[in-house]
Coordinates of C-alpha atoms and ligand atoms in Angstrom, one line a residue:
X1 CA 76.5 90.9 117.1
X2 CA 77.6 94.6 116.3
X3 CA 75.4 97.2 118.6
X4 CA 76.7 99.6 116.3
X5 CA 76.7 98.5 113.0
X6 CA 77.8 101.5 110.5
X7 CA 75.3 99.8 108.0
X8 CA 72.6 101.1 110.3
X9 CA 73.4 104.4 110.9
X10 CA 75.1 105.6 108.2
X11 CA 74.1 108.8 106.6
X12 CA 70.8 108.2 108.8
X13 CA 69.2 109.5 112.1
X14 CA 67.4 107.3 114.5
X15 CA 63.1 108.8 114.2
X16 CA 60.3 106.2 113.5
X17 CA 63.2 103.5 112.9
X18 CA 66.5 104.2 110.9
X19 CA 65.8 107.4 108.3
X20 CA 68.1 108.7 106.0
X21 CA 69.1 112.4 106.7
X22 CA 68.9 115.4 104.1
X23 CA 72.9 115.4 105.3
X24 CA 76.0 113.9 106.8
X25 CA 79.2 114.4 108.4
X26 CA 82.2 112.5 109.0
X27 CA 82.8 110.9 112.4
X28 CA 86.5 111.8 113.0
X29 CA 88.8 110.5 115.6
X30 CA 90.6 113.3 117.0
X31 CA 93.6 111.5 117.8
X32 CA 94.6 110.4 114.0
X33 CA 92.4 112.3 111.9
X34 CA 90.8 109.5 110.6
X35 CA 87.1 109.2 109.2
X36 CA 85.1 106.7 111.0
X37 CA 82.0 106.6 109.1
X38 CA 79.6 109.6 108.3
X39 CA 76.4 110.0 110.3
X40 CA 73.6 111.5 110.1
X41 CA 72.8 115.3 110.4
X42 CA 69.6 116.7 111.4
X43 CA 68.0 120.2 110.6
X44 CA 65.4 122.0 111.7
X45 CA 62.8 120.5 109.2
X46 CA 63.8 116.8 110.5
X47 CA 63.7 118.1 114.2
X48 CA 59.9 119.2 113.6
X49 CA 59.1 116.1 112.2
X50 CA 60.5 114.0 115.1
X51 CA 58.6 116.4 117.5
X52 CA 55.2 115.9 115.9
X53 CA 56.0 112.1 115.8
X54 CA 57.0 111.5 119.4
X55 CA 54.1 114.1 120.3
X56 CA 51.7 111.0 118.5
X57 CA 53.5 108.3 120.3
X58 CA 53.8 109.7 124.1
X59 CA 50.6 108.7 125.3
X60 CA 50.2 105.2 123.9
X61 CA 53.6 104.9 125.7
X62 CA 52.5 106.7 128.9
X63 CA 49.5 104.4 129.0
X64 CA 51.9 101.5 129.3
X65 CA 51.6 99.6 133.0
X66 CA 54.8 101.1 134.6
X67 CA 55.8 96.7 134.6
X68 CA 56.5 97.2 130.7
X69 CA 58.4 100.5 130.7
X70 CA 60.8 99.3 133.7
X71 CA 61.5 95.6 131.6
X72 CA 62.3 98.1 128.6
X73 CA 65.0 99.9 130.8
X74 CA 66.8 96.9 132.9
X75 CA 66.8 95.7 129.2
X76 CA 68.7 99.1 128.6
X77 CA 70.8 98.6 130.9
X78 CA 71.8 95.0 130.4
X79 CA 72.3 96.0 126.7
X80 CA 74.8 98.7 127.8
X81 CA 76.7 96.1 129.7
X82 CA 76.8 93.4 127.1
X83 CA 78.1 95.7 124.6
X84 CA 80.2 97.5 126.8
X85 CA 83.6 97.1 125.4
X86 CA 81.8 98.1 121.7
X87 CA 80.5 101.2 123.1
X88 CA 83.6 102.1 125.0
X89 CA 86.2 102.1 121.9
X90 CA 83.5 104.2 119.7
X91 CA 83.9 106.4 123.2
X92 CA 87.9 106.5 122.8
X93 CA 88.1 106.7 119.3
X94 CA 85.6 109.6 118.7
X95 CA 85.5 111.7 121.8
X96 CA 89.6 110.8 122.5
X97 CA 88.9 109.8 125.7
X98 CA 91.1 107.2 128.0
X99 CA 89.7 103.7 128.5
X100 CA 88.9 104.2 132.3
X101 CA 86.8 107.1 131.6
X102 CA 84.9 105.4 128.7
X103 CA 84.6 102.7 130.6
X104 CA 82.9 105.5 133.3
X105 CA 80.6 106.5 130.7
X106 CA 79.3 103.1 130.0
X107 CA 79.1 102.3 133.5
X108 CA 77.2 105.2 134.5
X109 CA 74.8 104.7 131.9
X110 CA 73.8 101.2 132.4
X111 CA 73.1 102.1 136.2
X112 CA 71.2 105.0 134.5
X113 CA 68.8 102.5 133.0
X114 CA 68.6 100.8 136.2
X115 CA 67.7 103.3 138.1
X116 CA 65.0 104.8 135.8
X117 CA 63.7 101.1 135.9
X118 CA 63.3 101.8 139.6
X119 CA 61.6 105.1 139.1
X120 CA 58.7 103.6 136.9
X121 CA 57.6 102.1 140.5
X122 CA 57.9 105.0 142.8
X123 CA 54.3 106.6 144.3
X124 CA 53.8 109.6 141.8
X125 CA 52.2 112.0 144.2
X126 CA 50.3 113.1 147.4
X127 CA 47.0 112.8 149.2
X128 CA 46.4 116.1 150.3
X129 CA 44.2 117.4 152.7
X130 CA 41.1 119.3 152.1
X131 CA 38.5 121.4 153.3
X132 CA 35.4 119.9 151.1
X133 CA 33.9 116.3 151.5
X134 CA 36.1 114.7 148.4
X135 CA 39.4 113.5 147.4
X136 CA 42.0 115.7 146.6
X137 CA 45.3 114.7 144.7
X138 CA 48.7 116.2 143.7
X139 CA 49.3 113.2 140.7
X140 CA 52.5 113.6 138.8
X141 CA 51.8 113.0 135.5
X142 CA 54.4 112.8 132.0
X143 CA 55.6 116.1 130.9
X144 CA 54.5 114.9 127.3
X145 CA 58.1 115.4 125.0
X146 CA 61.3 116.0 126.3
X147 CA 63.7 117.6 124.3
X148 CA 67.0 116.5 125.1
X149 CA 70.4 118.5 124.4
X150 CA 73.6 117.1 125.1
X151 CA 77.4 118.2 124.6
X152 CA 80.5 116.1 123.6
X153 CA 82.8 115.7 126.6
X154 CA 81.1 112.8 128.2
X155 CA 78.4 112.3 125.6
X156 CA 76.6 108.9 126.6
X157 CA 76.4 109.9 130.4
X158 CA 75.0 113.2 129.2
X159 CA 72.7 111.9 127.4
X160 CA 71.1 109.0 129.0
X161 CA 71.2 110.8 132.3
X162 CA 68.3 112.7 130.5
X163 CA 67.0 110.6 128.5
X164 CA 66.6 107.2 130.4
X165 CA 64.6 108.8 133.2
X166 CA 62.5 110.8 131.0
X167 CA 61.4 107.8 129.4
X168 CA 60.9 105.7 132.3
X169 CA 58.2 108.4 133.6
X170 CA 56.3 107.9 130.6
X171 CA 57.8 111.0 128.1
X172 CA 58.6 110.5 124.5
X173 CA 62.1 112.1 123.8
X174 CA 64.3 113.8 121.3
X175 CA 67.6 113.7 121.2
X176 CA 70.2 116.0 119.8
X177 CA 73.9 114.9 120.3
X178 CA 76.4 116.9 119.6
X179 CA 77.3 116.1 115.9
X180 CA 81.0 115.3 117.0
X181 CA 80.0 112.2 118.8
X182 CA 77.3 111.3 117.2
X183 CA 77.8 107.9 117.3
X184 CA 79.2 106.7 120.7
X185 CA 76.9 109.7 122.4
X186 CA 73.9 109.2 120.1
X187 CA 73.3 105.9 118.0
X188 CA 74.4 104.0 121.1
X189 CA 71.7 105.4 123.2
X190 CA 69.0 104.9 120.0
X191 CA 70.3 101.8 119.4
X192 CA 70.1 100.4 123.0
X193 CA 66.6 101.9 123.5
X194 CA 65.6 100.1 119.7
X195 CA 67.4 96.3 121.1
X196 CA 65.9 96.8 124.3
X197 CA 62.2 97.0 123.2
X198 CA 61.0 100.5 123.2
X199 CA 58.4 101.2 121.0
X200 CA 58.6 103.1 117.7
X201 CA 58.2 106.7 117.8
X202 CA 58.8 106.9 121.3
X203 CA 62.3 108.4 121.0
X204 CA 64.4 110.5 118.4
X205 CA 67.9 110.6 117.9
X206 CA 68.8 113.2 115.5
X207 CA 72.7 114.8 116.0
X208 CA 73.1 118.1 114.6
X209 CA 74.1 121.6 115.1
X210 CA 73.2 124.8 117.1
X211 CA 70.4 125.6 114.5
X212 CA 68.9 121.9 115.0
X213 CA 69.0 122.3 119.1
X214 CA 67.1 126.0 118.7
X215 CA 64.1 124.4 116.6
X216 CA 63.9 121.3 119.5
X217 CA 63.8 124.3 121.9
X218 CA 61.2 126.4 120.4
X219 CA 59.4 123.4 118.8
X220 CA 55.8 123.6 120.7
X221 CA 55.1 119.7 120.8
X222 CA 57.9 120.0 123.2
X223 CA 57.1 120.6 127.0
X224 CA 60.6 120.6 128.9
X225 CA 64.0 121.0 127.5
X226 CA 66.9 119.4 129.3
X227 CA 70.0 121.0 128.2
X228 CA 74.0 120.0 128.9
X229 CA 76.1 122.8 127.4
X230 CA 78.1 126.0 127.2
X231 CA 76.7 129.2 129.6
X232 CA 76.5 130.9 126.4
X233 CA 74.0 128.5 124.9
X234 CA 72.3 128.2 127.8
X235 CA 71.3 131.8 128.3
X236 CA 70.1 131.4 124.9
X237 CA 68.3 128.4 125.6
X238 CA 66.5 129.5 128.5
X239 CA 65.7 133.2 126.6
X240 CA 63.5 131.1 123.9
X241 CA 62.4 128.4 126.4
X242 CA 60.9 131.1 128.6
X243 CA 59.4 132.7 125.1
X244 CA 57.7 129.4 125.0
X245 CA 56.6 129.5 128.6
X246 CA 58.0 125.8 129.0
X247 CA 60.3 124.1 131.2
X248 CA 64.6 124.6 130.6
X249 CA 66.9 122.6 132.9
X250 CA 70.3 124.1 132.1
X251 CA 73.3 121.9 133.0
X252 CA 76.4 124.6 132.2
X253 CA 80.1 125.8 132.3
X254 CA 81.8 125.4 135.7
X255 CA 85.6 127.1 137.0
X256 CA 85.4 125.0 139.8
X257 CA 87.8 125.2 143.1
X258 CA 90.1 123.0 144.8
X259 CA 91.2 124.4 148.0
X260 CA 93.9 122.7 149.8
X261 CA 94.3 123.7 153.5
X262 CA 97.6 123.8 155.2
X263 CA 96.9 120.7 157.0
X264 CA 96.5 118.6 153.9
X265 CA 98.5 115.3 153.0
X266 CA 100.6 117.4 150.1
X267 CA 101.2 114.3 148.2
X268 CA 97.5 113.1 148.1
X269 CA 96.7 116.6 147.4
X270 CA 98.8 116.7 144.3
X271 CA 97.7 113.1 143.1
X272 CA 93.7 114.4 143.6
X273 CA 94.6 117.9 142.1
X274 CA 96.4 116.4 138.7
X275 CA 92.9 113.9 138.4
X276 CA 90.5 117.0 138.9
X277 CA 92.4 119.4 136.5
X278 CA 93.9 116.6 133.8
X279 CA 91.0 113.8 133.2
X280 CA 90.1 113.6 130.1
X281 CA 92.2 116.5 128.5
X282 CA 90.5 118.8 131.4
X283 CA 87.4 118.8 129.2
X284 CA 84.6 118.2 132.3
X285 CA 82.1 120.9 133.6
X286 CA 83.7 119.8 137.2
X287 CA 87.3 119.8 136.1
X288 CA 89.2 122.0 138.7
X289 CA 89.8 124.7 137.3
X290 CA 91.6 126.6 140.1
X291 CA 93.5 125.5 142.6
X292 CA 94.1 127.8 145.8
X293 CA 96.7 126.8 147.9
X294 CA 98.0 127.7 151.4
X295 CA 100.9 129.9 151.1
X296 CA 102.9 127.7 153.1
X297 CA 102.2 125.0 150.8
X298 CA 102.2 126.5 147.4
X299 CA 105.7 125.9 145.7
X300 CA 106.3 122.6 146.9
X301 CA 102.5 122.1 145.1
X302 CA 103.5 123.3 141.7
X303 CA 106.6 121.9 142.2
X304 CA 104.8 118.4 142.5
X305 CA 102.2 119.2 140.4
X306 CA 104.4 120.1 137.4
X307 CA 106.4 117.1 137.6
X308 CA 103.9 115.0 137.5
X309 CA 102.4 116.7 134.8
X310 CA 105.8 116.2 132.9
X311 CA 105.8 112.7 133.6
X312 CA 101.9 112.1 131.8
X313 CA 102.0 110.4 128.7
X314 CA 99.9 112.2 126.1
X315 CA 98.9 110.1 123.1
X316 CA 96.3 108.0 121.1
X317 CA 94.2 106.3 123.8
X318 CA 93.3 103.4 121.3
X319 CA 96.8 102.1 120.8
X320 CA 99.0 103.3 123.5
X321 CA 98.5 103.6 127.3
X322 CA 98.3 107.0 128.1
X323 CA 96.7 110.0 130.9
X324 CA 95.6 112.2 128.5
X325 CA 94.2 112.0 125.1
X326 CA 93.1 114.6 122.2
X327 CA 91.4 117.4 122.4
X328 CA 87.9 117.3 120.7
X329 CA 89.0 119.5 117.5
X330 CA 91.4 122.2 116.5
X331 CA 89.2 124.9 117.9
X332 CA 88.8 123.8 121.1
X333 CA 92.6 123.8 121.3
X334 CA 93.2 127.2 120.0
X335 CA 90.7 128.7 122.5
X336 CA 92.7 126.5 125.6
X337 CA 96.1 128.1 124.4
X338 CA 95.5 131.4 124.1
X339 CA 94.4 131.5 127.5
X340 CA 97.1 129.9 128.6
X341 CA 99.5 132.0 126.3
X342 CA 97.0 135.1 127.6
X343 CA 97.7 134.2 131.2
X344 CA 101.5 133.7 130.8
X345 CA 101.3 137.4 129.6
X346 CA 99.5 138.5 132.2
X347 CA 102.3 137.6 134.4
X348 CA 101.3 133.7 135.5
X349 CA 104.3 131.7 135.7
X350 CA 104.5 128.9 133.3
X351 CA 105.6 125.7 135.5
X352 CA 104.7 122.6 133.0
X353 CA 103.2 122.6 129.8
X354 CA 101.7 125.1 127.4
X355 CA 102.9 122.9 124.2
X356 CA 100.6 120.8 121.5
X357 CA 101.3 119.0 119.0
X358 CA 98.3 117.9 116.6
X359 CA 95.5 117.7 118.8
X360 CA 97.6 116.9 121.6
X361 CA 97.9 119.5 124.3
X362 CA 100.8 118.7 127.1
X363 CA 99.2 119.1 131.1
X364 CA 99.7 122.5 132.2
X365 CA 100.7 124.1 135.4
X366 CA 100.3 127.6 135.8
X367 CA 101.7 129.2 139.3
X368 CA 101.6 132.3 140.8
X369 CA 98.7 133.3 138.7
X370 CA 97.3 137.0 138.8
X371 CA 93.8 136.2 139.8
X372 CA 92.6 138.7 136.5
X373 CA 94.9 136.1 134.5
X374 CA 91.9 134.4 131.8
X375 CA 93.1 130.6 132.7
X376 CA 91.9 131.6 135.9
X377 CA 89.4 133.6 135.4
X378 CA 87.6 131.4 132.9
X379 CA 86.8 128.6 132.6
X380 CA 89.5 126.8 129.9
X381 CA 87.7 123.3 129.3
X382 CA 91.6 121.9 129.0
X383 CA 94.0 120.4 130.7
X384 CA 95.4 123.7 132.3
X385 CA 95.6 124.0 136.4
X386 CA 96.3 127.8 137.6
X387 CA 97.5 127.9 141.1
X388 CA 96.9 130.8 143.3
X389 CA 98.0 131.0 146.8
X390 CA 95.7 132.4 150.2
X391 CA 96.8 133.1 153.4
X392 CA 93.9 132.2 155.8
X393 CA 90.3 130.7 155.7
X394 CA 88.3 133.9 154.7
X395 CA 90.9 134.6 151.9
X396 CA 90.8 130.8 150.9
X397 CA 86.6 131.2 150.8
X398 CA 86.3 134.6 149.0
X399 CA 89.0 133.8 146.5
X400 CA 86.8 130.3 145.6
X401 CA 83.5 132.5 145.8
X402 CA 84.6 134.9 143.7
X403 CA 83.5 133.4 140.4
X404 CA 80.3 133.5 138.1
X405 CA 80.1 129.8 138.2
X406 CA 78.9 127.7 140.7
X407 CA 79.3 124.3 140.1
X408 CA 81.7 121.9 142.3
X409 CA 83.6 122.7 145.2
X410 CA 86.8 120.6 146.3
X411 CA 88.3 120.7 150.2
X412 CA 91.6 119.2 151.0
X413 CA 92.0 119.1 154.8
X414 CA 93.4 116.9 158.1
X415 CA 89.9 118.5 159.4
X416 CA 86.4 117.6 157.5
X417 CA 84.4 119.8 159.8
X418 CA 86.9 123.1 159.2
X419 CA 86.2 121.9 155.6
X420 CA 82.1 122.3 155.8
X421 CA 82.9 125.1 157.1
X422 CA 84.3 127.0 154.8
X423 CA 82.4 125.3 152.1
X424 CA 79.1 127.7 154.0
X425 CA 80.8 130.6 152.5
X426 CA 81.2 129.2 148.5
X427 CA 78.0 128.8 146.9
X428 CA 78.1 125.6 144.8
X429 CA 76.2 122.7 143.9
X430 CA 78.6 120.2 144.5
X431 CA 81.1 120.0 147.8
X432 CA 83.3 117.2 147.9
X433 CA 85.3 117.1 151.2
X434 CA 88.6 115.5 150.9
X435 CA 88.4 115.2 147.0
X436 CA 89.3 116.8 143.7
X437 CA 85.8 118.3 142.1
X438 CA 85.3 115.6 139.8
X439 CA 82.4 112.9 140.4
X440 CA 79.2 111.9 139.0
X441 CA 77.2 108.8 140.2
X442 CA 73.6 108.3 138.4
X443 CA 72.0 108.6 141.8
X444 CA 73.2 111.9 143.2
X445 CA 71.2 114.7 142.2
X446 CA 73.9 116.9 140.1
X447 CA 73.7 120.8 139.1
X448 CA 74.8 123.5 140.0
X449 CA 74.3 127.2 140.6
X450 CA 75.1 130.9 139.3
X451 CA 76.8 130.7 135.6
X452 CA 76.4 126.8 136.4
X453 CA 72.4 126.5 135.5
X454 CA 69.4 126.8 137.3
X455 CA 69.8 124.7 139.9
X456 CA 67.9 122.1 138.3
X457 CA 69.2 118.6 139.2
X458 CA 69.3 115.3 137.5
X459 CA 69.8 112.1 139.3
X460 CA 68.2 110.0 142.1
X461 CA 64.2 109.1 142.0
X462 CA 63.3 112.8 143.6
X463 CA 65.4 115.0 141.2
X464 CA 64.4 113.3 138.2
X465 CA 60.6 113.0 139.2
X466 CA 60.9 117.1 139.2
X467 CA 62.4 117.3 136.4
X468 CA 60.7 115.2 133.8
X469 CA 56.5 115.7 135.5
X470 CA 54.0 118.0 135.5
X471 CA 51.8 118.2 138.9
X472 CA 47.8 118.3 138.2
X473 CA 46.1 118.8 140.9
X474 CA 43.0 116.3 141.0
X475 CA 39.8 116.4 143.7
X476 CA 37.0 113.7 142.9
X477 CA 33.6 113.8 145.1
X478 CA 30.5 112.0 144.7
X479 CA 28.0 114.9 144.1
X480 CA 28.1 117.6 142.2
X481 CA 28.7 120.6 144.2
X482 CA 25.7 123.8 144.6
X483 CA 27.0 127.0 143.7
X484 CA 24.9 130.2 144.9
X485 CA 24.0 131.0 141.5
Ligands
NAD501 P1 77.9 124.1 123.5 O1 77.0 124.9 124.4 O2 78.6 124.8 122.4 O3 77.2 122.8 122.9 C1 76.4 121.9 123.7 C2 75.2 121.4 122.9 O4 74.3 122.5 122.7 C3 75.6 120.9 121.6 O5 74.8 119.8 121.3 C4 75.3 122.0 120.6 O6 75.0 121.6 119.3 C5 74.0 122.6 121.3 N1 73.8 124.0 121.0 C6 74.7 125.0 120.8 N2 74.1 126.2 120.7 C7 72.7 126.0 120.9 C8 71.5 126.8 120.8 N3 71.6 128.1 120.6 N4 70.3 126.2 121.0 C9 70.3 124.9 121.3 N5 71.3 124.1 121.3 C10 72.6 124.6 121.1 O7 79.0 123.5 124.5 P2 80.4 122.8 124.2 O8 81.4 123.9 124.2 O9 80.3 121.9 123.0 O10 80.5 121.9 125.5 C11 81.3 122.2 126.6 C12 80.5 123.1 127.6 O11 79.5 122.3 128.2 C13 81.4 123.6 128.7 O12 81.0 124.9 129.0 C14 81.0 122.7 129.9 O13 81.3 123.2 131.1 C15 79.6 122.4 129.6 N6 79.1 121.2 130.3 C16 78.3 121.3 131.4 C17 77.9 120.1 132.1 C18 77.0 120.2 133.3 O14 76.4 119.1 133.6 N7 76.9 121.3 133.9 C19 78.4 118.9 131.6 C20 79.3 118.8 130.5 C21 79.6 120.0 129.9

């Protein structure tokens, strides 16, 4: 059986079962051009209506024994692995990713459902103590709707990181893809949730546009908004959250650092540095985004670096094996080349790179790059690695901490311990020691800081309990207590 049958979602979004939308838009493959199918687009008046609907149906669904809600997840999650190889072309063909990294994605999200099955079990508060003669209770109890809001880079994980744990701790949710992945990032997810059991009303999948997300945000049925997306967005996201005095977890842009020490194996540096700056067309809120590299060590990097960019084969993941696949759509890759074309202006030597054709930008290598340069600077979400050189520790720190963004942090060194500690002095919510600043596993609380978000963290039991519950505080005695008047 087809998980995704076009039949089903077709001109239609996923709220109280499969509903036509007032619109639709065609699912295109970046890499060919080609129209998939056309799926449905949501506006603000649909967006209202899901949030009034999963508003009705949160607390039949909260009421559930936490038994039914965890079979309706490891159901998820079985689901995501049976139709695995389904789910991953849809990921291929409409985001342009490479097999291993759909493959990822699907991965990630089954163990998502998994461990949102777990959460349904976990103790959902405290005893606390207390000076009267009664009990007194921190309970965690549903946040009531979640709105979801998710990007297109890796749009399943992005999603379902959200929206599985969400569920399991008894929210309804809605769901707003990004329209360009509608499918693989949204219909999969609805229907997943619809095979595996969960009861109508209780989730909303409705892809559409910046105007669709700022109605989920200011809609008042909904109580906490997690949000995966551009700094830009965010800020306003969070400006109309706050209005609303609820709840905005904001996932955001990253520039992240990969320092390589002068102790570091050069070759495993360069394999680590072309992964972190060159998965998936660059495209990830981790991708490294600078590299600083001992001085002693910094030709011979770029020198290594650029040929093996040379050497990637750049193509149609679908039909031929290749590193690097398309970027999302033709505006994406003007903004990545004129900051590369910017930067090479600015005096940053081009080493490898810096040429497109269709939707097919080459891996770049910038050296020797004026740390004003905008590929540096900014963050390029392509597959563009600027290389600037540091002559001690301090320099190496304050070059890597001198950014808006916050998010992961990459140490190459013979010496883990000299690696904590100069990751002390870069404030980031991710460190990886020995690695490029790419990783995501559906356990690890992930966020970051500065530019980054809020510091708000998805992933593993305590994270997500934070982020998807209210605590009421609850005392129960057996009288009722006197009061002097
Ligand atoms: P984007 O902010 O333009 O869009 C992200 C999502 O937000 C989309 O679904 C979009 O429709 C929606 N949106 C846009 N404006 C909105 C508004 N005003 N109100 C509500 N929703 C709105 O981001 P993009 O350029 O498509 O995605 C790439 C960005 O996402 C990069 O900056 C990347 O670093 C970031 N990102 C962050 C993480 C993370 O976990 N920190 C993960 C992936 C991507």
């Amino acid at each position: 059986m087809h998980l995704l049958d076009p039949k089903l979602w077709t001109g239609s979004v996923f709220s109280g079962g499969w509903t036509s939308a007032r619109e639709d838009a065609p699912v295109v493959e970046p890499a060919t051009g080609e129209e998939l199918g056309r799926a449905g687009v949501a506006g603000p008046e649909e967006i209202a209506r899901a949030c009034a609907a999963a508003a009705a149906a949160q607390r039949e669904w909260a009421a559930t024994s936490f038994e039914e809600r965890a079979a309706v997840l490891r159901r998820a999650g079985r689901l995501f692995e049976e139709h695995g190889a389904e789910i991953q072309e849809w990921i291929v063909r409409e985001a342009g990713s490479i097999p291993p990294k759909a493959g990822f994605e699907v991965h990630v999200a089954a163990q998502e459902c998994y461990e949102a099955a777990m959460l349904t079990s976990q103790p959902l508060g405290d005893i606390l103590p207390t000076a009267k003669r009664r009990l007194s209770l921190a309970r965690r109890v549903p946040a009531g709707v979640v709105g979801v809001i998710a990007p297109f880079n890796f749009p399943l994980i992005l999603g379902i990181r959200s929206v599985a744990p969400a569920l399991a701790l008894g929210n309804a949710v809605v769901f707003k893809p990004d329209p360009r992945t509608a499918v693989c990032g949204g219909m999969s997810i609805a229907r997943v949730m619809e095979e595996a059991g969960l009861p109508e009303g209780v989730l909303h999948v409705l892809p559409g546009g910046a105007e669709a997300g700022a109605a989920l945000v200011a809609d008042p049925h909904v109580r906490v908004i997690s949000f995966t997306g551009s700094t830009a967005a965010g800020r306003k996201v969070g400006e109309v959250a706050a209005c609303h005095l609820k709840r905005a977890h904001l996932e955001l842009g990253g520039n992240s650092a990969l320092i390589v020490l002068e102790d570091a194996d050069l070759e495993a540096a360069v394999s680590a540095a072309a992964w972190g700056s060159f998965l998936h067309q660059g495209q990830i809120c981790m991708t490294t985004g600078r590299h600083l590299v001992h001085a002693s060590l910094a030709e011979e990097y770029a020198a290594l670096l650029s040929a093996k960019a040379e050497a990637m084969p750049v193509g149609n993941p679908l039909t031929e094996q290749v590193a690097l696949g398309p970027i999302i759509d033709a505006g994406q890759l003007a903004k990545v080349h004129a900051l590369v074309t910017a930067s090479v202006d600015a005096g940053a030597r081009l080493d490898a790179g810096g040429t497109y054709q269709d939707l097919f930008y080459r891996p770049t290598v910038l050296s020797r790059v004026p740390t004003a340069a905008p590929a540096f600077a900014q963050e390029v979400f392509g597959p563009v690695a600027p290389i600037v050189s540091f002559r001690d520790d301090p320099e190496a720190a304050a070059l890597a901490a001198a950014s808006e963004y916050g998010l992961s942090l990459g140490i190459l060194t013979a010496d883990p311990m000299r690696g904590m500690e100069l990751a002390e002095h870069i404030p980031t919510g991710i460190v990886h020691i020995n690695d490029q600043t790419v990783d995501d596993e559906a356990v690890a609380p992930f966020g970051g800081v500065g530019a980054s978000g809020t510091g708000a963290r998805f992933g593993g039991a305590a994270a997500n309990i934070e982020a998807f519950t209210e605590t009421r505080w609850i005392t129960m005695q057996s009288g009722i207590e006197r009061y002097p008047f």
